[in-house]
Amino acid sequence: MNSGYAVPAVALVVVATVLVGAFGLRISRTTSDFYVASRTVGPRLNAAAISGEYLSAASFLGIAGLVLVQGPDMLWYPVGYTAGYLVLLLFVAAPLRRSGAYTLPDFAEARLASHAVRRLAGAFVVGVGWLYLLPQLQGAGLTLTVLTGAPDSLGGLIVAVVVVATVAAGGMRSITFVQAFQYWLKLTALLVPVLFLVLAWQSDGAPRHAFEEPATFREQRVVRVDDTLDLKLAHPLTATVNGTVDGRRYSAVRLQLPSGTHHIAGGTRLTFAKGAAVPVADRGTNGGMSTSLAASREERPLYATYGLILATFLGTMGLPHVVVRFYTSPHGVAARRTTVAVLGLIGAFYLLPPVYGALGRLYTPELTITGDADAAVLLLPDRMIGGVGGDLLGALVAGGAFAAFLSTASGLTMAVAGVLTQDVLPSRGVRHFRLGTVLAMVVPLGASVLVGGLPVADAVGLAFAVSASSFCPLLVLGIWWTRLTPPGAAAGMLVGGGSAFVAVAATMAGFPGTGPLHALLAWPALWSVPLGFLTMVLVSLSTPGRVPTGTAAILARFHLPEELRAEVKA
């Protein structure tokens, strides 16, 4: 990719983000403006803003990478991401807005009158937010590295500085306009190039074996292996080797590798002939999905699929940067209308990444070996079209990718900063909110440098699993069940969310490698979500005396339309 076009495109997105954020700063006057835009954001603007922050690095780059590596089974990711808003619409959106809260911890305290539950909810908000911020920063680093060869940490640092400046300056007012602008930019950045890519695919004879047959190299391709890995060959394969294979050093030697597993040392260059089958890479990570997750899918595909569906379907309602936006709606009806509009906007967007993934299996199959499958979206315009046209389309995609990192990171930083300001810092004023914004970004920025190349989809999947197992039970039971008690809510969040976090973290660390226990830990939502609900219900039923006073009135406020509540008060 020609960085002479891509770098100015990224710079233009950054400048536009700052300018749009400055417009929000001009009309931010009060603390309510900073936290919830004074609850005056209409459905259309709010829907675009929610869609902008929701479509993160995992959506813009990760889904295409997963489809490239794992095939059409990964289409459950966009289906689940979109369908989650249907659950949000039916059970949560309007009552959450009517609660009058600023944050999820505010909701927990308003519903249960418990500072302990509030602090626990705050801890989960900060944990999920930081976990979700990490892949945004690393995705930005990957994009800038692909564009310019810059260090991985530079892209994340740029995103961190811009986001902190925008959020700290104008709060929710600023990021509302920024995220709405960035949704339309991201949609354009995928839609326009994909039209040209499909035309190029058609003019190339429209090869249709992306999924029906094993991936092959369409032309001679030199692949550099940066990190040590194992190649699994189902059939013998011939390649020209410059480097170390199976412990032996070769220099431009044409070598026939027999079927089986071969150890490839870092720094080795492999030249594959046109038509050669693409070998399967086995490393700590595999193109955006950890090898252990891929293995559990192969061993128990039905269980893995349902685990993925449940995590994405129920995890959406507990994501702090999504939930906080519903507090900006003027009333419950507006919150529901916003959710309906979001379903249409993100549904339209999610039609596009799978196309990039399918084309990536045809034109960039070597990314499954290098471990850079998330870069397929960035590389396809140059690979398929080339020339100035490919460079310009690649620059548009790069700008859209940076918009994805900036918009999602803005929403997450806003959510985490709000909790830090409300529950950690000594004061709740605007000045302390700005300090909370800096603290919200410093931790994931440091982690992104220390952790290295954590796959985007793995980190986001972990955030969804923890959210589905902790906040989903709290919101559903807190809104719809009168007998929920503070001990029940706290126990359910700890057991459900805590077990999901431990399970997926253990899987990503490589324990255990195979077997039934491995599948249970790799895809925990099927048991951790019911466990969270069951724990909340059983502990609440065993502590009936702890039901907060005035619960019936609180639930009435959640469910009665605002006009009716006003008449009742009168």
Coordinates of C-alpha atoms in Angstrom, one line a residue:
M1 CA 0.0 0.0 0.0
N2 CA 1.3 3.5 -0.9
S3 CA 1.6 5.4 2.4
G4 CA 1.7 8.6 0.4
Y5 CA -2.0 8.4 0.1
A6 CA -3.0 6.5 3.2
V7 CA -1.1 8.6 5.8
P8 CA -2.8 11.9 4.6
A9 CA -6.2 10.0 4.8
V10 CA -5.6 9.0 8.4
A11 CA -4.4 12.5 9.2
L12 CA -7.5 14.0 7.6
V13 CA -9.7 11.7 9.7
V14 CA -7.9 12.7 12.9
V15 CA -8.2 16.4 12.0
A16 CA -11.9 16.0 11.1
T17 CA -12.5 14.3 14.5
V18 CA -10.9 17.1 16.4
L19 CA -12.9 19.7 14.5
V20 CA -16.3 17.9 14.9
G21 CA -15.5 17.5 18.6
A22 CA -14.7 21.2 18.9
F23 CA -18.3 21.9 17.6
G24 CA -19.6 19.8 20.5
L25 CA -17.4 21.7 22.9
R26 CA -18.9 25.0 21.9
I27 CA -22.4 23.9 23.2
S28 CA -21.2 22.0 26.3
R29 CA -22.0 24.2 29.3
T30 CA -23.1 22.0 32.2
T31 CA -22.1 18.8 34.0
S32 CA -25.2 17.2 32.5
D33 CA -23.9 18.2 29.0
F34 CA -20.6 16.3 29.8
Y35 CA -22.3 13.1 31.1
V36 CA -25.5 12.7 29.1
A37 CA -25.7 15.7 26.7
S38 CA -28.5 17.0 28.9
R39 CA -30.7 14.1 27.7
T40 CA -31.6 16.0 24.5
V41 CA -30.2 13.7 21.7
G42 CA -32.8 12.8 19.2
P43 CA -33.3 9.2 17.8
R44 CA -31.6 9.8 14.4
L45 CA -28.5 11.4 15.8
N46 CA -28.3 9.1 18.7
A47 CA -28.7 6.0 16.5
A48 CA -25.8 7.1 14.3
A49 CA -23.7 7.8 17.3
I50 CA -24.4 4.4 18.9
S51 CA -23.6 2.7 15.6
G52 CA -20.4 4.7 15.3
E53 CA -19.1 3.7 18.7
Y54 CA -20.4 0.1 18.4
L55 CA -18.7 -0.7 15.1
S56 CA -15.2 -1.2 16.5
A57 CA -11.9 -2.7 15.3
A58 CA -13.5 -6.1 15.7
S59 CA -16.2 -5.1 13.2
F60 CA -14.1 -3.2 10.7
L61 CA -11.1 -5.5 10.6
G62 CA -11.7 -8.5 12.8
I63 CA -14.8 -10.0 11.2
A64 CA -13.2 -10.1 7.8
G65 CA -10.1 -11.7 9.3
L66 CA -12.2 -14.3 11.0
V67 CA -14.1 -15.1 7.8
L68 CA -10.7 -15.3 6.0
V69 CA -9.3 -17.8 8.5
Q70 CA -12.3 -19.8 9.7
G71 CA -14.8 -19.5 6.9
P72 CA -18.6 -18.7 6.8
D73 CA -19.1 -20.1 10.4
M74 CA -17.8 -16.7 11.6
L75 CA -20.9 -15.0 10.1
W76 CA -22.5 -15.7 13.5
Y77 CA -20.4 -12.8 14.9
P78 CA -22.2 -10.0 12.9
V79 CA -25.5 -11.8 13.3
G80 CA -25.1 -11.8 17.1
Y81 CA -23.7 -8.3 17.2
T82 CA -26.8 -7.1 15.4
A83 CA -29.4 -9.3 17.1
G84 CA -28.2 -8.1 20.5
Y85 CA -30.0 -4.8 19.8
L86 CA -33.3 -6.7 19.4
V87 CA -33.0 -7.9 23.0
L88 CA -31.9 -4.4 24.1
L89 CA -35.0 -3.0 22.3
L90 CA -37.5 -5.4 23.9
F91 CA -36.2 -5.6 27.5
V92 CA -33.9 -2.7 28.4
A93 CA -33.8 0.4 26.3
A94 CA -36.9 2.4 27.5
P95 CA -36.8 1.3 31.2
L96 CA -33.1 2.1 31.4
R97 CA -33.7 5.6 30.1
R98 CA -36.6 6.1 32.6
S99 CA -34.3 5.1 35.5
G100 CA -32.7 8.6 35.4
A101 CA -29.2 7.2 35.9
Y102 CA -26.0 8.5 34.3
T103 CA -24.1 5.1 34.4
L104 CA -24.7 1.4 35.0
P105 CA -23.5 1.8 38.6
D106 CA -26.0 4.6 39.0
F107 CA -28.7 2.2 37.8
A108 CA -27.6 -0.5 40.2
E109 CA -27.8 1.9 43.1
A110 CA -31.1 3.4 42.1
R111 CA -32.7 0.0 41.7
L112 CA -31.1 -1.8 44.8
A113 CA -30.2 1.1 47.1
S114 CA -26.8 -0.5 47.8
H115 CA -23.4 1.2 47.6
A116 CA -21.7 -2.2 47.6
V117 CA -23.6 -3.3 44.4
R118 CA -22.8 0.1 42.9
R119 CA -19.1 -0.4 43.5
L120 CA -19.1 -3.9 42.1
A121 CA -21.0 -2.8 39.0
G122 CA -18.4 0.0 38.6
A123 CA -15.6 -2.5 38.8
F124 CA -17.1 -4.5 36.0
V125 CA -17.7 -1.4 33.9
V126 CA -14.1 -0.4 34.2
G127 CA -12.9 -3.9 33.6
V128 CA -15.0 -4.5 30.5
G129 CA -14.3 -1.0 29.2
W130 CA -10.5 -1.4 29.5
L131 CA -10.7 -4.9 28.0
Y132 CA -12.6 -3.5 25.0
L133 CA -10.3 -0.5 24.7
L134 CA -7.2 -2.7 24.3
P135 CA -8.0 -4.1 20.9
Q136 CA -9.0 -0.6 19.6
L137 CA -5.5 0.6 20.4
Q138 CA -3.8 -2.5 19.0
G139 CA -5.9 -2.3 15.9
A140 CA -4.8 1.3 15.4
G141 CA -1.2 0.1 15.8
L142 CA -1.6 -2.7 13.2
T143 CA -3.2 -0.2 10.7
L144 CA -0.4 2.3 11.0
T145 CA 2.3 -0.5 10.8
V146 CA 0.7 -1.8 7.6
L147 CA 0.6 1.7 6.2
T148 CA 4.0 3.0 7.1
G149 CA 6.0 0.3 8.9
A150 CA 5.9 2.5 12.1
P151 CA 6.2 0.8 15.5
D152 CA 3.0 -1.0 16.7
S153 CA 2.6 1.4 19.7
L154 CA 2.4 4.6 17.6
G155 CA -1.1 4.1 16.2
G156 CA -2.5 3.4 19.7
L157 CA -0.8 6.5 21.1
I158 CA -2.3 8.7 18.4
V159 CA -5.8 7.3 19.1
A160 CA -5.3 7.7 22.8
V161 CA -4.2 11.4 22.5
V162 CA -7.1 12.3 20.1
V163 CA -9.7 10.5 22.2
V164 CA -8.6 12.0 25.5
A165 CA -8.6 15.5 24.0
T166 CA -12.1 15.1 22.5
V167 CA -13.7 13.5 25.5
A168 CA -12.1 15.7 28.1
A169 CA -12.9 18.9 26.2
G170 CA -16.6 18.3 25.4
G171 CA -17.7 15.1 27.0
M172 CA -20.9 13.5 25.7
R173 CA -21.8 16.5 23.6
S174 CA -18.6 16.3 21.6
I175 CA -18.4 12.5 21.1
T176 CA -22.1 12.4 20.0
F177 CA -21.3 14.5 17.0
V178 CA -18.0 12.7 16.5
Q179 CA -19.4 9.2 16.6
A180 CA -22.3 10.0 14.3
F181 CA -19.9 11.5 11.7
Q182 CA -17.6 8.5 12.0
Y183 CA -20.4 6.0 11.4
W184 CA -21.1 7.4 8.0
L185 CA -17.4 7.6 7.3
K186 CA -16.9 3.9 8.2
L187 CA -19.8 2.9 6.1
T188 CA -18.5 4.8 3.1
A189 CA -15.0 3.5 3.7
L190 CA -16.2 -0.1 3.3
L191 CA -19.0 0.4 0.8
V192 CA -17.2 2.4 -1.9
P193 CA -14.1 0.1 -2.1
V194 CA -16.1 -3.1 -2.0
L195 CA -18.0 -2.0 -5.1
F196 CA -14.7 -1.8 -7.0
L197 CA -13.4 -5.0 -5.5
V198 CA -16.5 -6.9 -6.6
L199 CA -16.0 -5.5 -10.2
A200 CA -12.4 -6.6 -10.1
W201 CA -13.4 -10.0 -8.9
Q202 CA -15.9 -10.3 -11.7
S203 CA -13.3 -9.2 -14.3
D204 CA -11.0 -11.8 -12.9
G205 CA -13.4 -14.6 -13.9
A206 CA -15.3 -14.5 -10.5
P207 CA -13.5 -17.5 -8.9
R208 CA -16.0 -19.1 -6.6
H209 CA -13.9 -21.5 -4.6
A210 CA -13.4 -19.3 -1.6
F211 CA -15.1 -21.7 0.8
E212 CA -15.8 -24.9 -1.2
E213 CA -12.2 -25.8 -1.7
P214 CA -8.9 -25.4 0.3
A215 CA -7.4 -21.9 -0.2
T216 CA -4.6 -21.7 -2.8
F217 CA -2.1 -19.1 -3.9
R218 CA -3.4 -17.4 -7.1
E219 CA 0.1 -16.3 -8.0
Q220 CA 3.7 -16.9 -6.7
R221 CA 3.9 -15.5 -3.2
V222 CA 6.8 -14.8 -0.9
V223 CA 5.7 -15.2 2.8
R224 CA 7.9 -13.9 5.6
V225 CA 7.3 -15.7 8.9
D226 CA 8.1 -13.2 11.7
D227 CA 7.3 -15.4 14.7
T228 CA 8.0 -19.1 15.1
L229 CA 5.1 -21.3 14.1
D230 CA 4.1 -24.8 13.0
L231 CA 2.7 -25.5 9.5
K232 CA 0.3 -28.4 9.3
L233 CA 0.2 -30.0 5.8
A234 CA -2.5 -32.4 4.8
H235 CA -0.6 -33.2 1.6
P236 CA 3.1 -32.8 0.6
L237 CA 3.9 -29.2 -0.4
T238 CA 6.9 -27.7 -2.3
A239 CA 8.3 -24.3 -1.3
T240 CA 11.5 -22.4 -1.7
V241 CA 13.0 -21.9 1.7
N242 CA 15.3 -19.1 3.0
G243 CA 15.6 -19.8 6.7
T244 CA 15.2 -22.6 9.2
V245 CA 12.7 -25.4 8.8
D246 CA 12.5 -28.3 11.3
G247 CA 15.8 -27.2 12.8
R248 CA 17.8 -27.2 9.5
R249 CA 19.0 -24.1 7.8
Y250 CA 18.3 -23.6 4.1
S251 CA 19.3 -20.8 1.7
A252 CA 17.1 -20.5 -1.4
V253 CA 16.5 -24.2 -1.5
R254 CA 13.5 -25.7 -3.2
L255 CA 12.2 -28.1 -0.6
Q256 CA 9.4 -30.7 -0.7
L257 CA 7.7 -30.8 2.7
P258 CA 5.9 -34.1 3.4
S259 CA 2.5 -34.2 5.0
G260 CA 2.5 -33.6 8.7
T261 CA 3.6 -30.7 11.0
H262 CA 6.8 -28.7 10.3
H263 CA 8.4 -26.2 12.6
I264 CA 9.2 -22.8 10.9
A265 CA 11.6 -20.5 12.7
G266 CA 11.0 -16.8 12.9
G267 CA 12.6 -14.8 10.0
T268 CA 12.2 -17.6 7.5
R269 CA 11.0 -16.7 4.0
L270 CA 8.8 -19.2 2.1
T271 CA 8.1 -18.9 -1.6
F272 CA 5.0 -20.7 -2.7
A273 CA 4.2 -21.4 -6.4
K274 CA 1.0 -20.4 -8.1
G275 CA -1.7 -22.9 -7.4
A276 CA 0.0 -24.3 -4.2
A277 CA -2.3 -25.1 -1.3
V278 CA -2.1 -22.6 1.6
P279 CA -0.9 -24.5 4.7
V280 CA -2.5 -24.2 8.1
A281 CA -0.6 -22.2 10.6
D282 CA -0.6 -23.3 14.2
R283 CA 0.6 -20.6 16.6
G284 CA -0.5 -19.0 19.8
T285 CA -2.9 -17.0 17.7
N286 CA -4.4 -17.7 14.3
G287 CA -5.4 -14.7 12.3
G288 CA -7.6 -13.0 14.9
M289 CA -8.8 -16.1 16.7
S290 CA -6.7 -18.0 19.2
T291 CA -5.7 -21.5 18.1
S292 CA -7.4 -22.9 21.1
L293 CA -10.7 -21.3 20.1
A294 CA -10.3 -22.6 16.6
A295 CA -9.6 -26.1 17.9
S296 CA -12.6 -26.1 20.2
R297 CA -14.8 -25.1 17.2
E298 CA -13.5 -28.0 15.2
E299 CA -14.0 -30.5 18.1
R300 CA -17.5 -29.3 19.2
P301 CA -18.8 -27.0 16.5
L302 CA -22.4 -27.0 17.6
Y303 CA -21.5 -26.1 21.2
A304 CA -19.0 -23.4 20.1
T305 CA -21.6 -21.9 17.7
Y306 CA -24.3 -21.6 20.4
G307 CA -21.8 -20.2 22.9
L308 CA -20.8 -17.5 20.4
I309 CA -24.5 -16.7 19.6
L310 CA -25.4 -16.4 23.3
A311 CA -22.4 -14.2 24.2
T312 CA -22.9 -11.7 21.4
F313 CA -26.7 -11.8 21.6
L314 CA -26.8 -11.0 25.3
G315 CA -23.5 -9.2 25.8
T316 CA -24.6 -6.1 23.9
M317 CA -27.0 -4.9 26.5
G318 CA -24.3 -4.7 29.2
L319 CA -21.5 -3.0 27.2
P320 CA -20.9 0.2 29.1
H321 CA -20.3 2.4 26.1
V322 CA -23.6 1.3 24.5
V323 CA -25.8 1.5 27.6
V324 CA -24.6 5.0 28.5
R325 CA -25.9 6.4 25.2
F326 CA -29.5 5.5 26.1
Y327 CA -29.3 7.9 29.0
T328 CA -29.0 10.7 26.5
S329 CA -32.4 10.1 25.0
P330 CA -35.2 12.6 25.9
H331 CA -37.6 9.9 27.0
G332 CA -38.3 6.1 26.8
V333 CA -40.1 6.3 23.5
A334 CA -37.0 8.1 21.9
A335 CA -34.8 5.3 23.4
R336 CA -36.9 2.6 21.6
R337 CA -36.9 4.5 18.4
T338 CA -33.1 4.9 18.6
T339 CA -32.7 1.2 19.1
V340 CA -34.8 0.4 16.0
A341 CA -32.7 2.8 13.9
V342 CA -29.5 1.2 15.2
L343 CA -30.7 -2.2 14.1
G344 CA -31.0 -0.8 10.5
L345 CA -27.7 1.1 10.6
I346 CA -25.5 -1.7 11.9
G347 CA -27.3 -4.3 9.9
A348 CA -26.4 -2.4 6.7
F349 CA -22.8 -2.1 7.8
Y350 CA -22.4 -5.8 8.7
L351 CA -23.2 -6.9 5.1
L352 CA -19.8 -5.6 4.1
P353 CA -17.0 -7.2 6.2
P354 CA -17.9 -10.8 5.2
V355 CA -17.4 -9.8 1.5
Y356 CA -13.9 -8.6 2.4
G357 CA -13.2 -11.9 4.3
A358 CA -14.4 -14.0 1.3
L359 CA -12.2 -12.0 -1.1
G360 CA -9.4 -12.3 1.3
R361 CA -9.5 -16.1 1.1
L362 CA -8.9 -15.7 -2.6
Y363 CA -6.4 -12.9 -2.9
T364 CA -4.6 -12.6 0.5
P365 CA -4.5 -16.2 1.8
E366 CA -0.9 -15.8 3.0
L367 CA -2.3 -13.7 5.9
T368 CA -3.4 -16.9 7.6
I369 CA 0.3 -17.9 7.8
T370 CA 1.7 -14.5 8.9
G371 CA -1.0 -14.1 11.5
D372 CA -2.1 -10.7 10.1
A373 CA -5.6 -11.7 8.8
D374 CA -7.0 -8.6 10.4
A375 CA -5.1 -6.6 7.8
A376 CA -7.0 -8.2 4.8
V377 CA -9.4 -5.2 4.6
L378 CA -6.4 -2.8 4.3
L379 CA -4.5 -4.9 1.7
L380 CA -7.3 -6.0 -0.7
P381 CA -7.6 -2.7 -2.7
D382 CA -3.9 -2.8 -3.6
R383 CA -3.8 -6.6 -4.2
M384 CA -6.9 -6.7 -6.4
I385 CA -6.9 -3.3 -8.2
G386 CA -3.4 -1.8 -7.8
G387 CA -2.2 1.4 -9.2
V388 CA -3.4 4.8 -8.2
G389 CA -7.0 3.5 -7.9
G390 CA -6.0 0.8 -5.5
D391 CA -4.0 3.3 -3.5
L392 CA -6.9 5.8 -3.2
L393 CA -9.3 3.1 -2.2
G394 CA -6.8 1.7 0.3
A395 CA -6.4 5.2 1.7
L396 CA -10.2 5.4 2.1
V397 CA -10.3 2.1 4.0
A398 CA -7.4 3.1 6.2
G399 CA -9.2 6.3 7.1
G400 CA -12.3 4.3 7.9
A401 CA -10.3 1.9 10.1
F402 CA -8.9 4.8 12.1
A403 CA -12.5 6.2 12.5
A404 CA -13.5 2.8 13.9
F405 CA -10.8 3.0 16.5
L406 CA -11.5 6.6 17.4
S407 CA -15.3 6.3 17.7
T408 CA -15.3 3.1 19.8
A409 CA -12.4 4.3 22.0
S410 CA -14.3 7.6 22.6
G411 CA -17.4 5.8 23.8
L412 CA -15.5 3.4 26.0
T413 CA -13.4 6.2 27.5
M414 CA -16.5 8.2 28.2
A415 CA -18.2 5.3 30.0
V416 CA -15.1 4.4 32.1
A417 CA -14.3 8.1 32.9
G418 CA -17.9 8.6 34.1
V419 CA -17.6 5.7 36.5
L420 CA -14.2 6.7 37.7
T421 CA -15.5 10.3 38.3
Q422 CA -18.6 9.1 40.1
D423 CA -17.1 6.4 42.2
V424 CA -13.4 6.7 42.5
L425 CA -12.3 10.4 42.3
P426 CA -13.1 12.7 45.3
S427 CA -15.3 15.1 43.3
R428 CA -17.9 14.8 40.5
G429 CA -17.2 18.1 38.7
V430 CA -16.1 18.6 35.1
R431 CA -12.5 19.1 36.2
H432 CA -12.4 15.7 37.8
F433 CA -14.2 14.2 34.9
R434 CA -11.3 15.3 32.7
L435 CA -8.9 13.7 35.1
G436 CA -11.0 10.5 34.9
T437 CA -10.7 10.6 31.1
V438 CA -6.9 10.5 31.3
L439 CA -7.0 7.6 33.8
A440 CA -9.5 5.7 31.7
M441 CA -7.0 5.7 28.8
V442 CA -3.7 5.3 30.5
V443 CA -4.2 1.7 31.7
P444 CA -5.3 0.1 28.4
L445 CA -2.6 2.2 26.5
G446 CA 0.1 0.7 28.8
A447 CA -1.4 -2.8 28.5
S448 CA -1.4 -2.5 24.7
V449 CA 2.3 -2.0 24.8
L450 CA 3.0 -4.7 27.3
V451 CA 0.7 -7.4 26.0
G452 CA 1.6 -7.1 22.3
G453 CA -0.4 -8.7 19.5
L454 CA -3.5 -9.9 21.4
P455 CA -6.0 -10.9 18.6
V456 CA -8.8 -8.3 18.2
A457 CA -11.7 -10.8 18.2
D458 CA -10.4 -12.7 21.2
A459 CA -10.3 -9.5 23.4
V460 CA -13.7 -8.3 22.2
G461 CA -15.2 -11.8 22.6
L462 CA -14.0 -11.9 26.1
A463 CA -15.6 -8.5 26.8
F464 CA -18.9 -9.8 25.4
A465 CA -18.8 -13.0 27.4
V466 CA -18.2 -11.1 30.7
S467 CA -20.8 -8.5 29.9
A468 CA -23.4 -11.2 29.0
S469 CA -22.7 -13.1 32.2
S470 CA -22.7 -10.1 34.6
F471 CA -24.7 -7.1 33.4
C472 CA -27.4 -9.0 31.4
P473 CA -28.7 -10.7 34.5
L474 CA -28.5 -7.5 36.5
L475 CA -30.4 -5.4 33.9
V476 CA -33.1 -8.0 33.0
L477 CA -33.9 -9.0 36.6
G478 CA -33.4 -5.5 37.9
I479 CA -35.9 -4.1 35.4
W480 CA -38.5 -7.0 35.4
W481 CA -38.3 -8.8 38.7
T482 CA -39.5 -7.3 42.0
R483 CA -37.8 -9.8 44.3
L484 CA -34.2 -9.0 43.3
T485 CA -32.0 -8.2 46.4
P486 CA -28.6 -6.5 46.7
P487 CA -26.9 -9.8 47.9
G488 CA -28.5 -11.6 45.0
A489 CA -27.3 -9.0 42.4
A490 CA -23.8 -9.0 43.8
A491 CA -23.5 -12.8 43.9
G492 CA -24.8 -13.1 40.4
M493 CA -22.4 -10.6 39.0
L494 CA -19.5 -12.2 40.8
V495 CA -20.3 -15.8 39.9
G496 CA -21.5 -15.2 36.4
G497 CA -19.1 -12.5 35.2
G498 CA -16.2 -13.7 37.3
S499 CA -16.4 -17.3 36.0
A500 CA -16.7 -16.1 32.4
F501 CA -13.6 -13.9 32.8
V502 CA -11.6 -16.7 34.4
A503 CA -12.7 -19.3 31.8
V504 CA -11.9 -17.2 28.7
A505 CA -8.7 -15.9 30.2
A506 CA -7.6 -19.5 30.9
T507 CA -8.4 -20.5 27.3
M508 CA -6.4 -17.6 25.9
A509 CA -3.5 -18.6 28.1
G510 CA -3.6 -22.1 26.5
F511 CA -5.2 -24.1 29.3
P512 CA -6.4 -26.8 28.7
G513 CA -5.4 -27.7 25.2
T514 CA -8.2 -30.0 24.2
G515 CA -11.1 -32.0 25.4
P516 CA -14.5 -31.3 26.9
L517 CA -13.2 -29.0 29.6
H518 CA -11.4 -27.0 27.0
A519 CA -14.6 -26.4 25.0
L520 CA -16.5 -25.4 28.1
L521 CA -13.8 -22.8 29.0
A522 CA -13.4 -21.5 25.5
W523 CA -17.1 -20.7 25.0
P524 CA -18.4 -20.1 28.5
A525 CA -21.6 -18.1 27.8
L526 CA -23.7 -21.2 27.5
W527 CA -23.1 -22.0 31.2
S528 CA -21.9 -18.7 32.7
V529 CA -25.0 -16.7 31.7
P530 CA -27.5 -19.2 33.2
L531 CA -25.2 -19.4 36.2
G532 CA -25.3 -15.7 36.7
F533 CA -29.2 -15.6 36.4
L534 CA -29.6 -18.7 38.6
T535 CA -27.3 -17.3 41.3
M536 CA -29.1 -14.0 41.4
V537 CA -32.5 -15.7 41.6
L538 CA -31.5 -18.2 44.3
V539 CA -29.6 -15.8 46.5
S540 CA -32.4 -13.2 46.2
L541 CA -35.1 -15.8 47.1
S542 CA -33.0 -16.8 50.2
T543 CA -32.7 -13.2 51.3
P544 CA -36.3 -11.9 51.0
G545 CA -35.9 -9.5 53.8
R546 CA -33.3 -7.5 51.8
V547 CA -35.7 -6.4 49.0
P548 CA -35.3 -2.6 49.0
T549 CA -38.1 -0.5 50.3
G550 CA -40.1 1.2 47.5
T551 CA -39.2 -1.4 44.9
A552 CA -42.7 -1.3 43.4
A553 CA -42.5 2.5 43.0
I554 CA -39.0 2.2 41.4
L555 CA -40.2 -0.4 38.9
A556 CA -43.3 1.7 38.1
R557 CA -40.9 4.6 37.2
F558 CA -39.0 2.2 34.9
H559 CA -42.1 1.0 33.0
L560 CA -44.6 3.9 33.1
P561 CA -44.4 6.3 30.2
E562 CA -43.2 9.7 31.2
E563 CA -46.5 11.5 30.4
L564 CA -48.4 9.0 32.6
R565 CA -46.0 9.4 35.5
A566 CA -46.4 13.2 35.3
E567 CA -50.2 12.8 35.5
V568 CA -49.9 10.4 38.5
K569 CA -47.7 13.0 40.3
A570 CA -50.2 15.7 39.5

